[in-house]
């Protein structure tokens, strides 16, 4: 994620400098009539936009620099990125209101209402993104109950009949899953449909801290890799499968 942080930081800082040098690039300003633009404190607006973009860009560069000295989980990178973008959008909306005298009084009541609606929608949208990220970053639940192995996580699920298992191996050396066809993969979890090195399709319910993997093949040719949130839970799950 270092290069992502670096590129985002540079883009944001250059954007801030460009908006200060060419304020007509600011959304809405370039479509205003001269009479309407006369009600905007353009100098204050362009300085404020520049400062917000520079601060957000500096935050991304700081995160990228920090990641070269200590391990920063991918989840932290993504959270910071989402928060920075949310702060950027909301700040720009609020600054547009502050420096636009045309939005004051009864004359600008309708525009102010639109502005606040935009702020609320942006906050809700970013909150939803964070919610699904945290949900997707949680380890899958893998249980052995009755005659099935059931696995659920991040909207994916599998129910594997124990009687359909033709092969069950415990792997301490994890195979490579370079291709994600339909799933979620972070530093901590991998859930969904992937392809192994060589192209074989498989389904993963895997947690990085969960210890060894249980490799399961079934009579219908499906391949699964499973473990739990902790190594202790994984070993209990494997014991139940092997004991059948």
mmCIF file of N, CA and C in Angstrom, residues 3 12 24 32 43 50 58 65 74 83 85 94 128 145 158 165 190 195 231:
data_model
loop_
_atom_site.group_PDB
_atom_site.id
_atom_site.type_symbol
_atom_site.label_atom_id
_atom_site.label_comp_id
_atom_site.label_asym_id
_atom_site.label_seq_id
_atom_site.Cartn_x
_atom_site.Cartn_y
_atom_site.Cartn_z
ATOM 1 N N UNK A 3 2.888 2.536 -2.227
ATOM 2 C CA UNK A 3 2.789 3.297 -3.466
ATOM 3 C C UNK A 3 1.407 3.924 -3.621
ATOM 4 N N UNK A 12 -3.285 14.575 -4.315
ATOM 5 C CA UNK A 12 -4.063 15.521 -3.513
ATOM 6 C C UNK A 12 -3.329 16.847 -3.344
ATOM 7 N N UNK A 24 -10.924 28.543 -11.074
ATOM 8 C CA UNK A 24 -12.066 28.203 -11.929
ATOM 9 C C UNK A 24 -12.241 26.692 -12.071
ATOM 10 N N UNK A 32 -20.631 29.759 -12.766
ATOM 11 C CA UNK A 32 -21.320 30.944 -12.245
ATOM 12 C C UNK A 32 -21.226 32.110 -13.228
ATOM 13 N N UNK A 43 -10.739 34.591 -3.249
ATOM 14 C CA UNK A 43 -9.409 34.459 -2.639
ATOM 15 C C UNK A 43 -9.454 33.562 -1.408
ATOM 16 N N UNK A 50 -7.020 24.941 -1.117
ATOM 17 C CA UNK A 50 -5.611 24.541 -1.179
ATOM 18 C C UNK A 50 -5.169 23.905 0.131
ATOM 19 N N UNK A 58 -0.874 15.448 2.788
ATOM 20 C CA UNK A 58 0.189 15.218 3.763
ATOM 21 C C UNK A 58 -0.138 14.024 4.662
ATOM 22 N N UNK A 65 4.907 6.983 4.627
ATOM 23 C CA UNK A 65 6.225 6.976 5.270
ATOM 24 C C UNK A 65 6.256 6.099 6.499
ATOM 25 N N UNK A 74 -3.314 -3.550 6.156
ATOM 26 C CA UNK A 74 -4.043 -3.009 5.020
ATOM 27 C C UNK A 74 -5.335 -2.340 5.462
ATOM 28 N N UNK A 83 -11.454 7.809 5.390
ATOM 29 C CA UNK A 83 -11.660 8.963 6.274
ATOM 30 C C UNK A 83 -11.130 10.245 5.629
ATOM 31 N N UNK A 85 -10.823 10.896 2.397
ATOM 32 C CA UNK A 85 -11.703 11.287 1.310
ATOM 33 C C UNK A 85 -13.015 11.857 1.837
ATOM 34 N N UNK A 94 -18.581 22.407 3.002
ATOM 35 C CA UNK A 94 -18.756 23.423 4.038
ATOM 36 C C UNK A 94 -18.021 24.712 3.687
ATOM 37 N N UNK A 128 -21.367 3.856 5.267
ATOM 38 C CA UNK A 128 -21.732 2.551 4.696
ATOM 39 C C UNK A 128 -20.490 1.825 4.190
ATOM 40 N N UNK A 145 -21.289 -29.231 12.449
ATOM 41 C CA UNK A 145 -22.496 -29.567 13.214
ATOM 42 C C UNK A 145 -23.330 -30.546 12.405
ATOM 43 N N UNK A 158 -20.990 -21.660 2.586
ATOM 44 C CA UNK A 158 -20.851 -23.004 2.013
ATOM 45 C C UNK A 158 -21.351 -24.008 3.043
ATOM 46 N N UNK A 165 -17.266 -35.774 1.373
ATOM 47 C CA UNK A 165 -15.841 -35.461 1.379
ATOM 48 C C UNK A 165 -15.038 -36.678 0.937
ATOM 49 N N UNK A 190 -9.320 -14.035 3.777
ATOM 50 C CA UNK A 190 -9.626 -14.282 2.365
ATOM 51 C C UNK A 190 -10.881 -15.145 2.340
ATOM 52 N N UNK A 195 -8.708 -18.760 -7.357
ATOM 53 C CA UNK A 195 -8.043 -19.787 -8.154
ATOM 54 C C UNK A 195 -6.638 -20.008 -7.606
ATOM 55 N N UNK A 231 -6.036 -20.482 16.031
ATOM 56 C CA UNK A 231 -5.493 -21.818 15.781
ATOM 57 C C UNK A 231 -6.190 -22.865 16.637
#
